[in-house]
Coordinates of C-alpha atoms in Angstrom, one line a residue:
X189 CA -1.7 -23.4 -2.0
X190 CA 0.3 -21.3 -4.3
X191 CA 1.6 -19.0 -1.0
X192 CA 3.4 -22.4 -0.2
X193 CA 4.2 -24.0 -2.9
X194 CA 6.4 -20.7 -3.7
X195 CA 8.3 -21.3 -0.3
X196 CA 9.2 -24.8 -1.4
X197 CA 10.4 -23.7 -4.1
X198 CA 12.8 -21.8 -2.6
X199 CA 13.5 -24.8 0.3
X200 CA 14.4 -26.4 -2.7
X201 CA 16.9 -24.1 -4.6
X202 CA 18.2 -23.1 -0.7
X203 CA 18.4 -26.9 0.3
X204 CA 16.8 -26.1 3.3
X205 CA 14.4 -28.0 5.3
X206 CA 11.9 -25.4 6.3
X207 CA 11.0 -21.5 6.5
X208 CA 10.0 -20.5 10.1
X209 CA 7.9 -16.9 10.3
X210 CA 7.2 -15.3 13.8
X211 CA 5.7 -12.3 14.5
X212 CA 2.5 -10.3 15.0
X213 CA -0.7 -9.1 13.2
X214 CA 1.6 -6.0 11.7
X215 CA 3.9 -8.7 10.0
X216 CA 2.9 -8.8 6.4
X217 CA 4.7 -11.9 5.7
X218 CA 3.4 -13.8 8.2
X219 CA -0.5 -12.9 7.3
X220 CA 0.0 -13.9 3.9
X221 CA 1.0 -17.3 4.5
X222 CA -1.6 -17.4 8.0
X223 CA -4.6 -16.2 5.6
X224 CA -5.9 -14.2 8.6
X225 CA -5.1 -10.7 10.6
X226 CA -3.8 -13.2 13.4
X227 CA -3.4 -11.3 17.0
X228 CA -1.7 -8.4 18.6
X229 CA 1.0 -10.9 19.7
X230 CA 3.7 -13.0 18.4
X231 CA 2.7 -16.2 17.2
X232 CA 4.1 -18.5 13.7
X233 CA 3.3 -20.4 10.5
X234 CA 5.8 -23.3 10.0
X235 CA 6.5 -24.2 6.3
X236 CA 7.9 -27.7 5.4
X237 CA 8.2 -29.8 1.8
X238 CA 5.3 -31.8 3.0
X239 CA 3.0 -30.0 5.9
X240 CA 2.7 -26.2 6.9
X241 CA 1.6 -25.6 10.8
X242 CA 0.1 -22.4 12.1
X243 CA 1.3 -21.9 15.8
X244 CA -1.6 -19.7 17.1
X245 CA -2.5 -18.5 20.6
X246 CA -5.5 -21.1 21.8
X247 CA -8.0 -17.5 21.7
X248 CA -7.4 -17.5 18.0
X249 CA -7.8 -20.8 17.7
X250 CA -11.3 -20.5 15.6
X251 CA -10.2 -17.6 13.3
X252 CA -6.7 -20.1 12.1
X253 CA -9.0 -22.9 12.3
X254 CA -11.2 -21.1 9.4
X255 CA -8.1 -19.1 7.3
X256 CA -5.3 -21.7 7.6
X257 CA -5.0 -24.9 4.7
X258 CA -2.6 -26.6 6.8
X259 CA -2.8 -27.5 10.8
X260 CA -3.2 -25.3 13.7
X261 CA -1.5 -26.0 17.3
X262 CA -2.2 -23.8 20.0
X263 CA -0.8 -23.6 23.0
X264 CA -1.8 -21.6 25.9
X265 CA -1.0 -17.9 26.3
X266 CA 2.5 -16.5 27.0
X267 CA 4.0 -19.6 25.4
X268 CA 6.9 -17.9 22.9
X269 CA 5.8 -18.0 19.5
X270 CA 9.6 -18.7 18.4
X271 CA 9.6 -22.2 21.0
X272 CA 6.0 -23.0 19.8
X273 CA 7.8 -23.1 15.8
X274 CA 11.0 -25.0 16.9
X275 CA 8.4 -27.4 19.2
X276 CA 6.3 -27.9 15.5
X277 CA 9.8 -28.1 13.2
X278 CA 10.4 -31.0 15.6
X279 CA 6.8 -32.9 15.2
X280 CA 7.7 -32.6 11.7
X281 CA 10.9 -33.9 11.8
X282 CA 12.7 -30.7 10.3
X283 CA 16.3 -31.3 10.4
X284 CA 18.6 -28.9 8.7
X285 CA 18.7 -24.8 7.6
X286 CA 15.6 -23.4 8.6
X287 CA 14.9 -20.2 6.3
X288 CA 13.0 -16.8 7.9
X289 CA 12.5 -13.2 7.1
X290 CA 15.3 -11.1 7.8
X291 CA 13.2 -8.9 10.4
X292 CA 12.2 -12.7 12.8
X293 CA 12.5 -11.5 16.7
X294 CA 15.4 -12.1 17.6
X295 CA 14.6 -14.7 20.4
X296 CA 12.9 -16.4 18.1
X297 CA 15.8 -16.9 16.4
X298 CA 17.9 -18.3 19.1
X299 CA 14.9 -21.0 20.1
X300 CA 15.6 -22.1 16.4
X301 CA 19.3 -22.0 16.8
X302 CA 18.9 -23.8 20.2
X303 CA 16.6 -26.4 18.7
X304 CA 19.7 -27.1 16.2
X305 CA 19.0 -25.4 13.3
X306 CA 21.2 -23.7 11.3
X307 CA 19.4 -20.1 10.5
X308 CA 19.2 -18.4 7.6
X309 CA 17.5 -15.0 5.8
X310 CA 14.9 -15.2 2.6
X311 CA 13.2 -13.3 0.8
X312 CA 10.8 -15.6 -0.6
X313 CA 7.7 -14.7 1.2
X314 CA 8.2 -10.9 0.3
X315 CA 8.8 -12.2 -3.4
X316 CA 5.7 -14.2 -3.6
X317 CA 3.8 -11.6 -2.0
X318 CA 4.2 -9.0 -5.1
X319 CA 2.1 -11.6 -7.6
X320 CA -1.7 -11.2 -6.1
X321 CA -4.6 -14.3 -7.0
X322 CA -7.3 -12.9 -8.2
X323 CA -9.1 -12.8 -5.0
X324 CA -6.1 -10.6 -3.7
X325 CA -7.3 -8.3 -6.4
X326 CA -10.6 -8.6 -5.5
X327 CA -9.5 -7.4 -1.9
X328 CA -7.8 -4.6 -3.2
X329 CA -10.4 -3.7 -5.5
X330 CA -12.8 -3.4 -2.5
X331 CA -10.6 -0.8 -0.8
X332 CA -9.8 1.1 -3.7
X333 CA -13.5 1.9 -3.8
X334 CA -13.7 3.2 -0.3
X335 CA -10.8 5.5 -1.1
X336 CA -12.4 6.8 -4.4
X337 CA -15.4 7.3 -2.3
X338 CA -12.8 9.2 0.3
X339 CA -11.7 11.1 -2.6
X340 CA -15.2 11.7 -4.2
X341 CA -16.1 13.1 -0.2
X342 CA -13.3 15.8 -0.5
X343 CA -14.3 17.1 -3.9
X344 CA -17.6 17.4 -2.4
X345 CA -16.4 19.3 0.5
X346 CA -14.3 21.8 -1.7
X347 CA -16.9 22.0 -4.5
X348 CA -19.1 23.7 -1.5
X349 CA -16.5 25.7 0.2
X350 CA -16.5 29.3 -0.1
X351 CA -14.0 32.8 -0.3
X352 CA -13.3 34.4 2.8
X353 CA -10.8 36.5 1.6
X354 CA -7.5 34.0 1.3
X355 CA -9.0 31.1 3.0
X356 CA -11.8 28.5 2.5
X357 CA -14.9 28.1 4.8
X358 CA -17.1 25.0 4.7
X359 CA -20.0 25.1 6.6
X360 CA -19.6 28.4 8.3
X361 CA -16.5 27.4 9.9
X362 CA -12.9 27.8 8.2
X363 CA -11.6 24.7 6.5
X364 CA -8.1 23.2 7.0
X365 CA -6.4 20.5 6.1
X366 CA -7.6 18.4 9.5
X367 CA -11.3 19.1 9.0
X368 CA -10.7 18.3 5.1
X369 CA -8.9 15.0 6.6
X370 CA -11.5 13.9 9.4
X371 CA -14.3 14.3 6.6
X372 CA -12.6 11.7 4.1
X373 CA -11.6 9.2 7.1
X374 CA -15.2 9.2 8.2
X375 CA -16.3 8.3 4.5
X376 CA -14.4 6.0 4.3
X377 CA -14.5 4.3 7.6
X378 CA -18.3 4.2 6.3
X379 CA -17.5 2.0 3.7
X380 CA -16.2 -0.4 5.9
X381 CA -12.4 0.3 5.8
X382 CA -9.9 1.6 8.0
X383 CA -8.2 4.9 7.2
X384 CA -4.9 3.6 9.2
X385 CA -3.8 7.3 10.2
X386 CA -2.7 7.3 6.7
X387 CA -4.3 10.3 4.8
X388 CA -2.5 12.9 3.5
X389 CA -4.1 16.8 3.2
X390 CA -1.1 19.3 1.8
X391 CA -2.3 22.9 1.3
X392 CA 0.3 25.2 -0.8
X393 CA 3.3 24.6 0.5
X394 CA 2.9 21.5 2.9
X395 CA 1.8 19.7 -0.7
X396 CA 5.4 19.5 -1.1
X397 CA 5.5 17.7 2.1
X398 CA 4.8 14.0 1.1
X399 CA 3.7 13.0 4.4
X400 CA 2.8 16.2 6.0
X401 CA 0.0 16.1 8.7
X402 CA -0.4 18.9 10.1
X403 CA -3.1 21.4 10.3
X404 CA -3.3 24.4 7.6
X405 CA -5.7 26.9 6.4
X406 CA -7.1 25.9 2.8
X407 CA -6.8 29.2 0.5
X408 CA -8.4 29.6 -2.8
X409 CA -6.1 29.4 -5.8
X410 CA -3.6 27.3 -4.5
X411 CA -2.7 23.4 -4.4
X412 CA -4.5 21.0 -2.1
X413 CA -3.5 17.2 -2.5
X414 CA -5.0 14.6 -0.9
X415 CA -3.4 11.2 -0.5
X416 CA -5.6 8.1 0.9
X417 CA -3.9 4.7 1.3
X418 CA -6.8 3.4 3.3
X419 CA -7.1 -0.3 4.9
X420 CA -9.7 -3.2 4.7
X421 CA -10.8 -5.9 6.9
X422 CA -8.7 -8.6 5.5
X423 CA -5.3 -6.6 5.9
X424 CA -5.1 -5.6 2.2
X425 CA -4.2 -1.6 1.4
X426 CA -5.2 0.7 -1.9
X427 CA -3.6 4.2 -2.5
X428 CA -5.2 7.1 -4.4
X429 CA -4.1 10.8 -4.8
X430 CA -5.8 14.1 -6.4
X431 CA -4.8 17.1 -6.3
X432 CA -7.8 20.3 -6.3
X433 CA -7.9 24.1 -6.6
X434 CA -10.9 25.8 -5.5
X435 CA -11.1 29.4 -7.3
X436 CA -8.5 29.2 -10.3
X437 CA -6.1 26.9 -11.4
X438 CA -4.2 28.7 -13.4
X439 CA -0.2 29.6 -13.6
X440 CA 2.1 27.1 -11.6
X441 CA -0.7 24.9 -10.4
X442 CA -1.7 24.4 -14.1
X443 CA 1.3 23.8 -15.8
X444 CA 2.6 21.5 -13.0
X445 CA -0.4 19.3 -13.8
X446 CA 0.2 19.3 -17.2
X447 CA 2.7 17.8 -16.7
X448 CA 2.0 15.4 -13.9
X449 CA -1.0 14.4 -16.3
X450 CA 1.4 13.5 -19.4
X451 CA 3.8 11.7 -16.9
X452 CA 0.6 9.6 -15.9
X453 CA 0.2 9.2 -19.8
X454 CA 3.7 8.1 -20.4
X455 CA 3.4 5.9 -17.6
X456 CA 0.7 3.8 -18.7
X457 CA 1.9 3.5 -22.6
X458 CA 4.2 1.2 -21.0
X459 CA 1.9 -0.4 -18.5
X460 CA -0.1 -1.1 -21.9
X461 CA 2.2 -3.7 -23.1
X462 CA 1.5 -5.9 -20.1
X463 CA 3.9 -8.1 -17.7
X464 CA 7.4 -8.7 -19.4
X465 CA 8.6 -5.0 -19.5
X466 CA 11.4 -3.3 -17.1
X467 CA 9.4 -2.1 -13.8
X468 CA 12.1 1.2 -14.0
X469 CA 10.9 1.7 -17.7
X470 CA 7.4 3.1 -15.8
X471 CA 9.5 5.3 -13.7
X472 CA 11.9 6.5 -17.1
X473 CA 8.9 7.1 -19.5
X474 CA 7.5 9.3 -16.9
X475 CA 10.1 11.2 -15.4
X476 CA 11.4 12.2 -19.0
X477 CA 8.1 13.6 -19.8
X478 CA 8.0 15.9 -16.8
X479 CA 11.1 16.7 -17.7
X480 CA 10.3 17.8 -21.1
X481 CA 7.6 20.0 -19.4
X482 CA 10.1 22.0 -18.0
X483 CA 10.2 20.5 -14.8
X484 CA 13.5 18.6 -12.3
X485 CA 13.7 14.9 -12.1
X486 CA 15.6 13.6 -9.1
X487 CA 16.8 17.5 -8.1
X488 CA 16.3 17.9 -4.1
X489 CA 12.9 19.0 -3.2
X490 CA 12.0 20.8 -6.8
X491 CA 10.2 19.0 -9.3
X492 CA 9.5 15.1 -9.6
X493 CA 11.5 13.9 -6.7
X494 CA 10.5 10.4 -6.1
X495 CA 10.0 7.0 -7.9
X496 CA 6.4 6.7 -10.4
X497 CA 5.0 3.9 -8.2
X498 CA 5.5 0.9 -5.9
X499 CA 3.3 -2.3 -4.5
X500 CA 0.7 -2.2 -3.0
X501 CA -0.9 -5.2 -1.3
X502 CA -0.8 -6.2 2.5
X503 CA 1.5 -3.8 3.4
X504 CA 1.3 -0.3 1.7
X505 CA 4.1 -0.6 0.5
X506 CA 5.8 -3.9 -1.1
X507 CA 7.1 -5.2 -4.2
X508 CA 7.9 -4.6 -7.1
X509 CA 9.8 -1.8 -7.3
X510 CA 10.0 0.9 -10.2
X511 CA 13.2 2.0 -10.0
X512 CA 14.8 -1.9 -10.3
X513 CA 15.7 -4.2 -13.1
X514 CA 13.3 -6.7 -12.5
X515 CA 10.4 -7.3 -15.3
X516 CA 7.0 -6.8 -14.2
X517 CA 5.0 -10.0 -13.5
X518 CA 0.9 -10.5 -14.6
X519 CA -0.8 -10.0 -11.2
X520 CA 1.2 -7.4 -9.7
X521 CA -0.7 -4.1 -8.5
X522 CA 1.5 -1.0 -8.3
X523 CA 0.6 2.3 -7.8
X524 CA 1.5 4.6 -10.7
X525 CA 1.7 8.5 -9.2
X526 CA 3.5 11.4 -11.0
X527 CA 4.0 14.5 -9.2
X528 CA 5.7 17.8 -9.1
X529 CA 6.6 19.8 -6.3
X530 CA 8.0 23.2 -5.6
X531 CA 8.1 24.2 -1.6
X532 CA 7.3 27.9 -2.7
X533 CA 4.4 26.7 -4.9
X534 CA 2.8 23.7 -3.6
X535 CA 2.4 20.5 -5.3
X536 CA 0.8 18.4 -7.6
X537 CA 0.4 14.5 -7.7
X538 CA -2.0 11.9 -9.6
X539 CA -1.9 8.5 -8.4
X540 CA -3.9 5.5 -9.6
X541 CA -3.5 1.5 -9.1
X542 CA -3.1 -0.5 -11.5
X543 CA -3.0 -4.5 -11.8
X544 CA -0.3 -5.6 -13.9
X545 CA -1.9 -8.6 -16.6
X546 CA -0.4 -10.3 -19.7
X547 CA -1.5 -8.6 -21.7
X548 CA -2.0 -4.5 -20.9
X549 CA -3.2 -3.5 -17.2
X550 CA -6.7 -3.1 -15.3
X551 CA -7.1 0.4 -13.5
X552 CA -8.5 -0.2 -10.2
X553 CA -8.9 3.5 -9.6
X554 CA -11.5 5.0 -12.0
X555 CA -11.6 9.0 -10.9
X556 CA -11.3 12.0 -13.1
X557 CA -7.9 13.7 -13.2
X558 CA -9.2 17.5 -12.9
X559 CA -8.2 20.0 -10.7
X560 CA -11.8 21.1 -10.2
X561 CA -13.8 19.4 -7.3
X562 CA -16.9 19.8 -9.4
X563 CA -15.2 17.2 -12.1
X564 CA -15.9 14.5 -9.3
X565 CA -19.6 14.7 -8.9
X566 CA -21.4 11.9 -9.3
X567 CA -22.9 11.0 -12.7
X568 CA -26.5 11.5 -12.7
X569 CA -28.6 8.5 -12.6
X570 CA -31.6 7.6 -14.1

C-alpha cells in the first residue's frame, strides 16, 4: 500500500531496518498505517522493507484482521504493546536502527533498545499522512457534510430567534451560546458523526476567543461564530466556520467581514493554480488583503492573528502548514479560514476545506458566506 511504501522509502534514505509505532486509538500515526480506530490501549504496526505486522490485542483481533494489508499477531491482554513490536521485529529478522515517531511511550522505547536496536525519530508517517487517496477524501467529504448540516442547524436556530430587548430567545427560553452548541452537536451526531467536544459558539466578545466554551447570552446585532471540526466513524475530521448576526449587521461586524470575505478571495486565487505553489503564499495573499482593509496582521489579539489554514485529516490538525516553505502537494486538504478579531467588538471568521489537486482545488465545504442565518436555508425543491 502507498501508507507503506512511503515508510520504505524513508528506511531507505535513513538506512534503517524498520519503523516501529506504539500507541493507542488517539495516535494518528498509528491509525493510518493500522487502517482501523484500533483500541483504547497501546498496541503497534511494525513496518519492514519486505512484511508490515499489526500487534493487536487478541479482542481486536477481527477489526485488524478486516483493516490491516499485512499480518496480525495478537497476544493476550496486558502484554506491552512495545515487547509485542520488538517480539515481531525479531520474527522478521530486523536487525539495525529501528525508526518511530517522536511521541512512542517511552517503555516502548527501551523494549526496542533492549531488543538491540538502535532507536531513532521520523517523521515519515506524519509526512505521508498530509497527501490523502482519494478514499481519504471521500472520508472527509462525508464529515464535511455533517458539519454543513451542523452549520445549516444553527442558521436555522438564529433565523427563528427573536428580540428580547439585548438578548435572543429561541423557543421561549433565552438562547446562549451552550443551547446554540448542544443543538448543532445533536445534528450532527444525527448524521452519524461525532462532534468530539469540539464546537466552538463565540458571542461578541468571546468570538475573539478562538476556543472559547463557555456559556453567553446571544444579543442581536452582534457577532456569533460558530466553529465545527466534527469527527467520523473511521477517525477522519472536517472543519467549518460562519459567522451570523441576527438583527443588523452593520458597522464593525460588516466591515470586518468584508474583509474576512476578500482574504477568503485572495486565498483561493492562489489555491486556483493547484499543487506546486508556496503553502505560506495562502497565508501572504490573505493576510495582505485584510490588511489593506484596514485591519492588523500578526498584532496581539486585534485583527487577523493567526495562520489562513492547516491539515486536516485524521487528526484535526496535521500537515501541511501555511506559514512554511514547503510547496503544496495534489491531495492535500487544508482548511482555508480568514478572520478578524477585536476583543471589544467580537469577531469574524470564514472557514472552508479545500483539497489541494494538480490543477486548481475542490471545495468540500459548499455554504454561503452571509452573515444572515436566512442565507442558509435550504433551496427549495421541486
Amino acid at each position: 500500500m502507498a501508507r507503506f511504501d512511503a515508510v520504505r522509502a524513508t528506511l531507505d534514505e535513513r538506512g534503517a531496518a524498520a519503523l516501529a509505532v506504539v500507541g493507542d486509538r488517539s495516535d494518528p500515526d498509528l491509525r493510518y498505517l493500522a487502517g482501523f480506530d484500533g483500541p483504547d490501549r497501546e498496541y503497534a504496526v511494525v513496518v519492514t522493507r519486505d512484511a508490515a505486522v499489526c500487534c493487536a490485542p487478541r479482542l481486536f483481533e477481527r477489526d485488524a484482521r478486516d483493516a490491516f494489508p499485512g499480518r496480525v499477531a495478537t497476544d493476550e491482554q496486558g502484554d506491552p504493546a512495545g515487547r509485542r513490536a520488538a517480539a515481531a521485529l525479531d520474527d522478521l529478522g530486523a536487525d539495525g536502527t529501528v525508526l518511530t515517531p517522536r511521541a512512542i511511550p517511552h517503555d516502548a522505547a527501551l523494549y526496542l533498545e533492549g531488543a538491540g536496536h538502535d532507536v531513532a525519530s521520523t517523521d515519515a508517517v506524519a509526512a505521508a499522512r498530509a497527501i490523502k487517496t482519494e478514499s481519504e477524501i471521500e472520508r472527509v467529504r462525508t464529515v464535511a457534510a455533517a458539519a454543513e448540516a451542523g452549520i445549516r442547524r444553527a442558521a436555522a436556530v438564529l433565523g427563528a430567534a427573536t428580540a428580547d430587548g439585548d438578548r435572543l430567545r429561541f423557543e421561549g427560553a433565552p438562547l446562549t451560546t451552550e443551547r446554540l452548541r448542544r443543538a448543532v452537536d445533536a445534528e450532527m451526531a444525527g448524521c452519524g458523526v461525532d462532534p468530539a467536544h469540539n464546537t466552538v459558539v463565540g458571542a461578541g466578545p468571546s468570538c475573539a476567543d478562538l476556543h472559547y466554551r463557555g456559556d453567553d447570552p446571544l444579543r442581536p446585532g452582534k457577532t456569533i461564530l460558530l466553529d465545527v471540526s466534527p469527527r467520523g466513524p473511521e477517525g477522519y475530521h472536517a472543519d467549518c466556520t460562519r459567522t451570523f448576526v441576527v438583527g443588523g449587521g452593520g458597522g464593525w461586524p460588516r466591515r470586518a467581514h468584508v474583509a474576512a470575505e476578500m482574504g477568503m478571495d485572495a486565498a483561493l486565487a492562489v489555491l486556483s493554480a493547484g499543487a506546486g505553489e508556496a503553502a505560506s503564499k495562502v497565508h501572504t495573499e490573505a493576510a495582505a488583503e485584510i490588511r489593506a482593509y484596514g485591519f492588523p496582521v500578526d498584532d496581539g489579539e486585534v485583527g487577523f492573528t493567526h495562520s489562513i489554514g492547516h491539515g486536516v485529516g485524521l487528526a484535526l490538525h496535521e500537515r501541511p502548514s501555511t506559514q512554511g516553505d514547503a510547496e503544496l502537494t495534489a491531495g492535500t486538504v487544508l482548511t482555508v479560514e480568514p478572520g478578524v478579531y477585536d476583543p471589544e467588538e467580537g469577531g469574524v471568521r470564514i472557514e472552508d476545506l479545500v483539497v489541494v489537486r494538480a490543477e486548481g482545488y475542490e471545495n468540500l465545504i459548499d455554504l454561503p458566506r452571509s452573515l444572515d442565518p436566512a442565507a442558509y436555508d435550504p433551496p427549495d425543491e421541486g
